[in-house]
Amino acid sequence: MKITTLIILCSAMFYGTNGLFAQNWAIGGNPNADVPAGGGRLGTNGDRSVIFETNNTERARLLNGNGFWGFGTTAPNSQVHINSPAGTDALRVQVNGASKLFVHNGGGVSIGTSSIPPANGLLVSGSIGVGTSTPAVKLHVVNGSDASPGGGGFIVSGYTSGGNIAIDDNEIMARNNGAASTLFLNDDGGDVNISAGGLFLESSTNFVGVGTTAPAVDLHLVHGVGSGVTHGLRLRNNGGNNEDWTFYVNNAGGDLFLYANGSLLGSFNDATGAYSALSDIRRKKDIEKAPDIMDKVLTLDVKKYHMLESAPSDKKRYGLIAQEAEKVFPEAVTHIIQDDGSDIYTLDYSVFGIIAIKALQEQQKKITTLEERIAKLEAAINAGANSNNISKETGSASLEQNMPNPFNHATTIRYHIPQNASAMITIYNGNGVPVKTVKANDSGIATIQANELSAGTYTYNLVVNGRIAASKKMVLLK
């Protein structure tokens, strides 16, 4: 009797305890009438965790204190904590049977694919948008701040407290702990090519090409065809004067053109390198005849000197002093104020080539006048010294102006001498030195070929019986 009573008491305690820990549990979907209106329940009402087991092995646990789920762990430390055994994939999420999120046993994560990701890495099948839900490319980052030495940017590679590269929507900047740093492109080797027609750096030679991927020199620029207004190599400072210089290779002839602010100023000949300055009358105004300058030219004081930068062994050079030349020809001197505030004088030596031409013209005019006076004086002296024999020695001799004059191929001199007279025509250069003598015969005609003389102004005399009968001037052009 006592034994029976003990068995009944233990059975009652067992079933009563199960009622405390498995309240309202039903395996078939809780069809019981006592299920609350909110739906079926599975869990505990007491301060106990819920443990899920199969085959007498714990598979998952729901902590009672914070509601953390643990899979493969008895101590989850986040809302869902999965700890898969070695060799077992940790997580797979599918949409309509296709894997969209996959955590591989190697530690990598695949998104949008079931392909095995790199170990402890990330594999993304589609596009990534940062700050945008509609990425236009594989990685599309929008929004951010302007990259500056102190911080900012859309994308940063490196440590913000050390060296890093920042990228925003229009610049790439190298920084080092809040200060600007040097940006290296392919520093350890390899070519750098920025667009097909842009900048190219050839790594084996360190040649830079602009508009060419095969630079042949240190800096090789291939520009478009048109003019120096829109093509070529342009130099300009970052100041506000809006001034620039452009070098442009002319496609028609190959000369190097020089532009300033879009206007052609001159060219360098592609065969000789000679510089030709712009001199088109269509680009000139206020034109006037230059005054006589010979007296000014004679006041110029040509010097020999070393520049301050010259080595003691350098040869001295010939030239003028700008401050002295300015007093005579101010048009040839420029007083420049440099950007650092200092001043310096420059001298346009090409101006003196034009001045020399003008001085020679004035000098030649004086020489011609003097030669004519000398010829007249010689004729007068001869006439005075031989007044009694003049008719006998020169008779009716005469000399005409050569035709054509000036000439560049051949010219004809007509003359008349008395019968049986001894006569000749002597030609003198500008220095009064005889350069050619032609026997004057009875034909009365003498022909002078251009290839027999140099270009210049000449005086020719008709000498009859040893006396000058007449004198004329002629000009040879080549």
Short mmCIF file of C-alpha atoms in Angstrom, two decimals, residues 8-432:
data_model
loop_
_atom_site.label_atom_id
_atom_site.label_comp_id
_atom_site.label_asym_id
_atom_site.label_seq_id
_atom_site.Cartn_x
_atom_site.Cartn_y
_atom_site.Cartn_z
CA ILE A 8 0.94 7.68 -7.57
CA LEU A 9 2.51 10.71 -5.81
CA CYS A 10 5.60 10.71 -8.08
CA SER A 11 3.45 10.44 -11.18
CA ALA A 12 1.40 13.42 -10.11
CA MET A 13 4.52 15.49 -9.45
CA PHE A 14 5.98 14.54 -12.88
CA TYR A 15 2.93 15.55 -14.84
CA GLY A 16 2.53 18.72 -12.77
CA THR A 17 6.10 19.76 -13.51
CA ASN A 18 5.64 19.20 -17.27
CA GLY A 19 2.67 21.50 -17.11
CA LEU A 20 4.94 24.29 -15.81
CA PHE A 21 7.58 24.00 -18.57
CA ALA A 22 5.52 23.11 -21.64
CA GLN A 23 2.47 25.26 -21.38
CA ASN A 24 0.06 25.09 -24.34
CA TRP A 25 2.54 23.19 -26.57
CA ALA A 26 1.05 21.08 -29.29
CA ILE A 27 2.85 19.30 -32.10
CA GLY A 28 0.13 19.40 -34.72
CA GLY A 29 -0.28 23.15 -35.14
CA ASN A 30 -2.02 23.90 -31.87
CA PRO A 31 -5.54 23.04 -32.84
CA ASN A 32 -6.61 23.05 -29.21
CA ALA A 33 -9.37 25.38 -28.14
CA ASP A 34 -7.29 26.96 -25.42
CA VAL A 35 -4.79 28.55 -27.91
CA PRO A 36 -4.83 32.37 -27.50
CA ALA A 37 -6.37 34.49 -30.24
CA GLY A 38 -2.95 35.74 -31.27
CA GLY A 39 -1.92 32.32 -32.64
CA GLY A 40 0.07 29.38 -31.45
CA ARG A 41 2.99 29.61 -29.04
CA LEU A 42 6.22 27.75 -28.60
CA GLY A 43 8.48 28.61 -25.67
CA THR A 44 8.52 29.20 -21.99
CA ASN A 45 6.81 31.63 -19.71
CA GLY A 46 9.55 31.29 -17.11
CA ASP A 47 13.10 32.58 -16.91
CA ARG A 48 14.50 29.79 -19.03
CA SER A 49 16.12 29.62 -22.48
CA VAL A 50 14.67 27.51 -25.28
CA ILE A 51 17.00 24.82 -26.58
CA PHE A 52 16.45 22.98 -29.87
CA GLU A 53 17.88 19.51 -30.17
CA THR A 54 17.91 16.72 -32.70
CA ASN A 55 19.42 13.30 -32.23
CA ASN A 56 20.19 14.30 -28.64
CA THR A 57 22.44 17.14 -29.90
CA GLU A 58 21.82 20.86 -29.39
CA ARG A 59 21.28 22.65 -32.74
CA ALA A 60 20.05 26.10 -31.67
CA ARG A 61 19.34 28.13 -28.57
CA LEU A 62 17.16 31.16 -27.84
CA LEU A 63 18.40 33.03 -24.78
CA ASN A 64 15.78 33.98 -22.27
CA GLY A 65 17.44 37.24 -21.13
CA ASN A 66 17.98 39.20 -24.38
CA GLY A 67 16.31 37.08 -27.06
CA PHE A 68 19.59 36.36 -28.92
CA TRP A 69 19.46 33.39 -31.28
CA GLY A 70 22.44 31.12 -31.38
CA PHE A 71 23.12 28.46 -34.00
CA GLY A 72 26.09 26.26 -33.21
CA THR A 73 26.84 28.26 -30.08
CA THR A 74 25.50 28.16 -26.52
CA ALA A 75 26.43 31.78 -25.86
CA PRO A 76 25.13 33.99 -28.75
CA ASN A 77 26.28 37.61 -28.46
CA SER A 78 24.15 39.25 -31.17
CA GLN A 79 20.57 39.09 -32.33
CA VAL A 80 21.43 36.14 -34.61
CA HIS A 81 24.71 34.36 -33.97
CA ILE A 82 25.76 31.52 -36.28
CA ASN A 83 28.84 29.42 -35.55
CA SER A 84 29.22 26.70 -38.17
CA PRO A 85 31.65 23.82 -37.77
CA ALA A 86 34.76 23.67 -39.95
CA GLY A 87 33.89 22.63 -43.51
CA THR A 88 30.23 23.62 -43.18
CA ASP A 89 28.76 26.66 -44.95
CA ALA A 90 27.33 29.11 -42.43
CA LEU A 91 24.40 30.75 -44.28
CA ARG A 92 22.49 30.67 -47.55
CA VAL A 93 19.56 32.93 -48.47
CA GLN A 94 17.62 32.19 -51.66
CA VAL A 95 14.94 34.01 -53.65
CA ASN A 96 12.80 31.71 -55.76
CA GLY A 97 15.42 29.00 -55.51
CA ALA A 98 18.38 31.23 -56.52
CA SER A 99 21.08 32.06 -53.98
CA LYS A 100 21.28 35.75 -53.12
CA LEU A 101 23.40 35.66 -49.96
CA PHE A 102 25.91 32.89 -49.31
CA VAL A 103 28.47 32.62 -46.48
CA HIS A 104 31.02 30.00 -47.46
CA ASN A 105 32.92 27.79 -45.03
CA GLY A 106 36.13 29.49 -46.15
CA GLY A 107 34.98 32.73 -44.57
CA GLY A 108 34.02 34.52 -47.79
CA VAL A 109 30.63 36.03 -48.68
CA SER A 110 28.89 35.89 -52.07
CA ILE A 111 26.09 38.31 -52.96
CA GLY A 112 23.77 37.58 -55.85
CA THR A 113 25.45 34.27 -56.69
CA SER A 114 26.18 30.85 -55.24
CA SER A 115 29.75 30.94 -56.56
CA ILE A 116 32.44 30.34 -53.99
CA PRO A 117 33.81 33.70 -52.83
CA PRO A 118 37.48 34.42 -52.07
CA ALA A 119 38.53 33.24 -48.61
CA ASN A 120 37.54 35.86 -46.04
CA GLY A 121 36.61 38.06 -49.01
CA LEU A 122 33.56 39.36 -50.86
CA LEU A 123 32.12 38.37 -54.25
CA VAL A 124 29.39 40.58 -55.70
CA SER A 125 27.62 39.44 -58.84
CA GLY A 126 25.76 42.70 -59.55
CA SER A 127 26.56 46.41 -59.08
CA ILE A 128 27.33 48.20 -55.83
CA GLY A 129 25.74 51.57 -55.10
CA VAL A 130 27.05 53.74 -52.27
CA GLY A 131 24.69 56.64 -51.72
CA THR A 132 22.56 55.55 -54.70
CA SER A 133 20.02 52.77 -55.25
CA THR A 134 20.56 52.85 -59.03
CA PRO A 135 24.31 52.34 -59.61
CA ALA A 136 25.28 52.98 -63.23
CA VAL A 137 28.50 50.93 -63.04
CA LYS A 138 29.91 48.08 -60.98
CA LEU A 139 30.90 50.48 -58.16
CA HIS A 140 29.03 53.77 -58.06
CA VAL A 141 29.69 56.23 -55.23
CA VAL A 142 27.70 59.46 -54.92
CA ASN A 143 27.60 62.13 -52.25
CA GLY A 144 30.55 63.07 -50.14
CA SER A 145 32.66 66.17 -49.65
CA ASP A 146 35.38 67.93 -51.61
CA ALA A 147 38.77 66.30 -51.18
CA SER A 148 41.20 68.69 -49.48
CA PRO A 149 44.50 68.20 -47.64
CA GLY A 150 42.67 68.27 -44.33
CA GLY A 151 40.11 65.60 -45.23
CA GLY A 152 36.99 64.88 -47.24
CA GLY A 153 36.44 62.96 -50.46
CA PHE A 154 34.05 60.33 -51.79
CA ILE A 155 36.53 57.44 -51.59
CA VAL A 156 39.65 57.25 -49.38
CA SER A 157 42.41 54.67 -49.64
CA GLY A 158 44.89 54.60 -46.75
CA TYR A 159 45.09 55.97 -43.23
CA THR A 160 43.66 59.44 -42.62
CA SER A 161 46.35 59.95 -39.98
CA GLY A 162 49.08 59.03 -42.50
CA GLY A 163 49.40 58.64 -46.26
CA ASN A 164 46.17 58.24 -48.23
CA ILE A 165 44.55 58.87 -51.59
CA ALA A 166 41.23 60.73 -51.69
CA ILE A 167 38.85 60.83 -54.65
CA ASP A 168 35.86 63.13 -55.02
CA ASP A 169 33.71 63.90 -58.07
CA ASN A 170 36.43 65.81 -59.97
CA GLU A 171 39.87 65.22 -58.43
CA ILE A 172 42.35 62.68 -57.13
CA MET A 173 44.49 63.93 -54.23
CA ALA A 174 47.45 62.46 -52.37
CA ARG A 175 47.57 63.44 -48.69
CA ASN A 176 49.69 62.73 -45.66
CA ASN A 177 48.25 63.40 -42.21
CA GLY A 178 46.34 66.53 -43.22
CA ALA A 179 48.92 67.91 -45.68
CA ALA A 180 49.15 67.67 -49.46
CA SER A 181 51.50 64.95 -50.68
CA THR A 182 52.99 63.70 -53.97
CA LEU A 183 50.76 61.66 -56.28
CA PHE A 184 52.62 58.82 -58.01
CA LEU A 185 51.24 57.00 -61.04
CA ASN A 186 52.79 53.59 -61.72
CA ASP A 187 55.85 54.62 -59.73
CA ASP A 188 57.43 51.16 -59.79
CA GLY A 189 57.16 50.66 -63.54
CA GLY A 190 54.71 50.33 -66.41
CA ASP A 191 53.14 52.80 -68.81
CA VAL A 192 50.58 55.46 -67.96
CA ASN A 193 48.05 56.18 -70.70
CA ILE A 194 45.31 58.72 -70.02
CA SER A 195 42.76 58.34 -72.86
CA ALA A 196 43.64 57.36 -76.42
CA GLY A 197 44.46 60.92 -77.48
CA GLY A 198 45.52 62.26 -74.12
CA LEU A 199 48.60 61.85 -71.92
CA PHE A 200 50.88 58.82 -72.23
CA LEU A 201 53.97 57.99 -70.14
CA GLU A 202 56.27 55.36 -71.65
CA SER A 203 57.82 53.55 -68.69
CA SER A 204 61.01 52.20 -70.27
CA THR A 205 62.22 55.64 -71.39
CA ASN A 206 60.22 57.97 -69.10
CA PHE A 207 59.12 59.79 -72.29
CA VAL A 208 55.81 61.64 -72.03
CA GLY A 209 53.48 61.74 -75.02
CA VAL A 210 50.54 64.09 -75.46
CA GLY A 211 48.34 63.02 -78.35
CA THR A 212 50.67 60.08 -79.11
CA THR A 213 51.27 56.69 -77.51
CA ALA A 214 54.77 56.45 -79.02
CA PRO A 215 56.72 59.45 -77.65
CA ALA A 216 60.20 59.73 -79.20
CA VAL A 217 61.65 62.42 -76.89
CA ASP A 218 61.23 63.52 -73.27
CA LEU A 219 58.04 65.47 -74.06
CA HIS A 220 56.36 64.64 -77.37
CA LEU A 221 53.26 66.64 -78.34
CA VAL A 222 51.15 65.85 -81.41
CA HIS A 223 48.52 68.56 -81.87
CA GLY A 224 45.58 69.01 -84.19
CA VAL A 225 45.50 70.93 -87.48
CA GLY A 226 43.96 74.39 -87.72
CA SER A 227 45.87 77.23 -86.08
CA GLY A 228 47.57 78.26 -82.88
CA VAL A 229 44.25 79.64 -81.68
CA THR A 230 42.92 76.16 -80.86
CA HIS A 231 45.95 73.83 -81.19
CA GLY A 232 49.62 73.61 -80.22
CA LEU A 233 51.66 74.12 -77.07
CA ARG A 234 50.39 77.03 -74.94
CA LEU A 235 52.16 78.73 -72.04
CA ARG A 236 50.27 80.93 -69.60
CA ASN A 237 50.69 81.88 -65.97
CA ASN A 238 47.91 81.60 -63.42
CA GLY A 239 47.71 85.36 -62.90
CA GLY A 240 44.92 87.60 -64.08
CA ASN A 241 46.59 89.30 -67.07
CA ASN A 242 44.94 86.87 -69.54
CA GLU A 243 48.13 86.66 -71.65
CA ASP A 244 49.38 83.50 -73.36
CA TRP A 245 51.92 82.26 -75.93
CA THR A 246 51.37 79.31 -78.28
CA PHE A 247 53.74 77.29 -80.48
CA TYR A 248 52.07 75.65 -83.49
CA VAL A 249 53.57 73.56 -86.33
CA ASN A 250 52.02 74.73 -89.60
CA ASN A 251 50.62 71.80 -91.58
CA ALA A 252 51.04 73.50 -94.98
CA GLY A 253 54.81 74.02 -94.86
CA GLY A 254 56.09 72.68 -91.56
CA ASP A 255 57.23 76.03 -90.16
CA LEU A 256 56.93 76.68 -86.42
CA PHE A 257 54.43 79.50 -85.86
CA LEU A 258 54.48 81.74 -82.80
CA TYR A 259 51.18 83.13 -81.50
CA ALA A 260 50.49 85.62 -78.72
CA ASN A 261 46.93 85.77 -77.37
CA GLY A 262 45.66 84.01 -80.49
CA SER A 263 47.42 86.33 -82.99
CA LEU A 264 50.23 85.14 -85.29
CA LEU A 265 53.46 87.09 -84.67
CA GLY A 266 56.07 85.20 -86.71
CA SER A 267 57.50 81.86 -87.76
CA PHE A 268 60.66 79.76 -87.64
CA ASN A 269 61.68 78.27 -91.00
CA ASP A 270 61.69 74.46 -90.92
CA ALA A 271 64.79 74.26 -93.14
CA THR A 272 67.06 76.98 -91.72
CA GLY A 273 65.54 77.87 -88.35
CA ALA A 274 65.50 81.54 -89.36
CA TYR A 275 62.87 83.59 -87.56
CA SER A 276 60.60 85.82 -89.66
CA ALA A 277 58.63 88.46 -87.80
CA LEU A 278 55.18 89.49 -88.93
CA SER A 279 55.43 92.40 -91.43
CA ASP A 280 52.18 92.26 -93.41
CA ILE A 281 50.84 95.71 -94.30
CA ARG A 282 47.38 94.38 -93.50
CA ARG A 283 48.44 94.18 -89.87
CA LYS A 284 49.95 97.69 -89.69
CA LYS A 285 48.58 101.18 -89.22
CA ASP A 286 49.81 104.78 -88.75
CA ILE A 287 52.51 104.17 -91.39
CA GLU A 288 54.89 107.10 -92.06
CA LYS A 289 58.27 107.63 -93.71
CA ALA A 290 61.21 107.32 -91.32
CA PRO A 291 63.31 110.49 -90.80
CA ASP A 292 67.04 110.63 -91.52
CA ILE A 293 68.95 108.72 -88.86
CA MET A 294 72.59 108.71 -89.96
CA ASP A 295 73.61 111.31 -87.39
CA LYS A 296 71.97 109.24 -84.64
CA VAL A 297 73.65 106.04 -85.83
CA LEU A 298 77.04 107.70 -85.56
CA THR A 299 76.41 108.41 -81.87
CA LEU A 300 75.86 104.74 -80.98
CA ASP A 301 78.72 103.39 -78.90
CA VAL A 302 79.41 99.71 -79.64
CA LYS A 303 80.87 97.88 -76.64
CA LYS A 304 82.52 94.54 -75.80
CA TYR A 305 81.55 92.90 -72.53
CA HIS A 306 80.87 89.84 -70.43
CA MET A 307 77.45 89.16 -68.94
CA LEU A 308 77.42 88.76 -65.16
CA GLU A 309 76.65 85.05 -65.59
CA SER A 310 79.59 84.54 -67.98
CA ALA A 311 82.61 82.48 -66.98
CA PRO A 312 85.99 84.28 -67.04
CA SER A 313 87.04 82.07 -69.96
CA ASP A 314 84.06 83.07 -72.10
CA LYS A 315 84.65 85.32 -75.09
CA LYS A 316 83.43 88.87 -74.82
CA ARG A 317 80.50 89.77 -77.03
CA TYR A 318 79.72 92.86 -79.07
CA GLY A 319 76.63 94.87 -78.29
CA LEU A 320 75.05 98.06 -77.05
CA ILE A 321 74.02 99.27 -73.61
CA ALA A 322 70.23 99.55 -73.47
CA GLN A 323 70.21 102.66 -71.27
CA GLU A 324 72.56 104.42 -73.75
CA ALA A 325 70.68 103.24 -76.84
CA GLU A 326 67.40 104.45 -75.33
CA LYS A 327 68.62 108.05 -75.55
CA VAL A 328 69.05 107.71 -79.32
CA PHE A 329 66.54 105.06 -80.40
CA PRO A 330 63.95 104.62 -77.59
CA GLU A 331 61.80 102.51 -79.93
CA ALA A 332 64.36 99.68 -79.66
CA VAL A 333 64.44 99.60 -75.84
CA THR A 334 61.90 98.11 -73.43
CA HIS A 335 61.90 98.76 -69.68
CA ILE A 336 60.34 95.68 -68.08
CA ILE A 337 58.88 95.40 -64.58
CA GLN A 338 59.13 91.76 -63.53
CA ASP A 339 56.57 89.87 -61.43
CA ASP A 340 58.85 90.04 -58.40
CA GLY A 341 58.87 93.86 -58.66
CA SER A 342 62.42 94.21 -60.02
CA ASP A 343 63.08 95.98 -63.34
CA ILE A 344 65.34 95.23 -66.28
CA TYR A 345 66.07 96.73 -69.71
CA THR A 346 65.90 94.73 -72.95
CA LEU A 347 67.07 95.70 -76.44
CA ASP A 348 65.53 94.65 -79.76
CA TYR A 349 68.63 94.16 -81.89
CA SER A 350 66.51 93.32 -84.95
CA VAL A 351 65.48 97.00 -85.09
CA PHE A 352 69.07 97.95 -85.84
CA GLY A 353 69.00 95.89 -89.03
CA ILE A 354 66.27 98.22 -90.29
CA ILE A 355 68.17 101.24 -88.98
CA ALA A 356 71.28 100.05 -90.83
CA ILE A 357 69.31 99.83 -94.10
CA LYS A 358 68.06 103.38 -93.64
CA ALA A 359 71.56 104.61 -92.81
CA LEU A 360 73.02 102.89 -95.89
CA GLN A 361 70.37 104.50 -98.07
CA GLU A 362 71.26 107.91 -96.71
CA GLN A 363 74.96 107.16 -97.09
CA GLN A 364 74.54 105.97 -100.67
CA LYS A 365 72.60 109.08 -101.53
CA LYS A 366 75.49 111.19 -100.29
CA ILE A 367 78.01 109.03 -102.15
CA THR A 368 76.07 109.41 -105.38
CA THR A 369 75.94 113.17 -104.97
CA LEU A 370 79.67 113.30 -104.26
CA GLU A 371 80.49 111.07 -107.21
CA GLU A 372 78.52 113.29 -109.54
CA ARG A 373 80.29 116.35 -108.16
CA ILE A 374 83.68 114.65 -108.53
CA ALA A 375 82.92 113.70 -112.12
CA LYS A 376 81.93 117.27 -112.94
CA LEU A 377 85.03 118.62 -111.23
CA GLU A 378 87.26 116.18 -113.09
CA ALA A 379 85.62 117.18 -116.37
CA ALA A 380 86.02 120.84 -115.54
CA ILE A 381 89.67 120.39 -114.54
CA ASN A 382 90.41 118.48 -117.71
CA ALA A 383 88.57 121.05 -119.75
CA GLY A 384 90.48 123.90 -118.10
CA ALA A 385 93.86 122.22 -118.41
CA ASN A 386 93.40 121.32 -122.05
CA SER A 387 91.12 123.99 -123.35
CA ASN A 388 93.19 124.33 -126.48
CA ASN A 389 93.16 120.63 -127.28
CA ILE A 390 89.67 119.68 -126.04
CA SER A 391 88.06 119.51 -129.40
CA LYS A 392 90.97 117.58 -130.77
CA GLU A 393 91.11 115.02 -127.90
CA THR A 394 87.39 114.41 -127.18
CA GLY A 395 85.80 116.07 -130.14
CA SER A 396 82.09 115.38 -130.41
CA ALA A 397 82.14 112.43 -127.97
CA SER A 398 78.90 111.78 -126.05
CA LEU A 399 77.58 109.21 -123.58
CA GLU A 400 73.95 108.13 -123.05
CA GLN A 401 72.26 106.63 -119.98
CA ASN A 402 72.36 102.84 -119.95
CA MET A 403 69.08 101.06 -120.68
CA PRO A 404 67.44 99.52 -118.77
CA ASN A 405 68.48 101.13 -115.52
CA PRO A 406 68.29 99.61 -112.96
CA PHE A 407 68.86 96.17 -114.57
CA ASN A 408 69.15 92.56 -113.41
CA HIS A 409 70.07 90.65 -116.58
CA ALA A 410 71.88 92.89 -119.09
CA THR A 411 72.03 96.57 -119.95
CA THR A 412 73.15 98.53 -123.05
CA ILE A 413 75.32 101.65 -123.02
CA ARG A 414 75.18 103.84 -126.15
CA TYR A 415 77.89 106.39 -126.93
CA HIS A 416 79.49 108.36 -129.76
CA ILE A 417 83.21 108.93 -130.31
CA PRO A 418 85.10 110.83 -133.06
CA GLN A 419 86.48 108.82 -135.95
CA ASN A 420 89.85 107.20 -135.28
CA ALA A 421 89.65 108.21 -131.58
CA SER A 422 91.02 105.92 -128.83
CA ALA A 423 88.18 105.38 -126.33
CA MET A 424 87.04 103.08 -123.52
CA ILE A 425 84.29 102.80 -120.92
CA THR A 426 85.44 102.31 -117.30
CA ILE A 427 83.05 101.14 -114.58
CA TYR A 428 83.68 102.05 -110.90
CA ASN A 429 82.06 100.57 -107.80
CA GLY A 430 80.65 102.62 -104.91
CA ASN A 431 84.13 103.00 -103.39
CA GLY A 432 85.53 104.48 -106.60
#
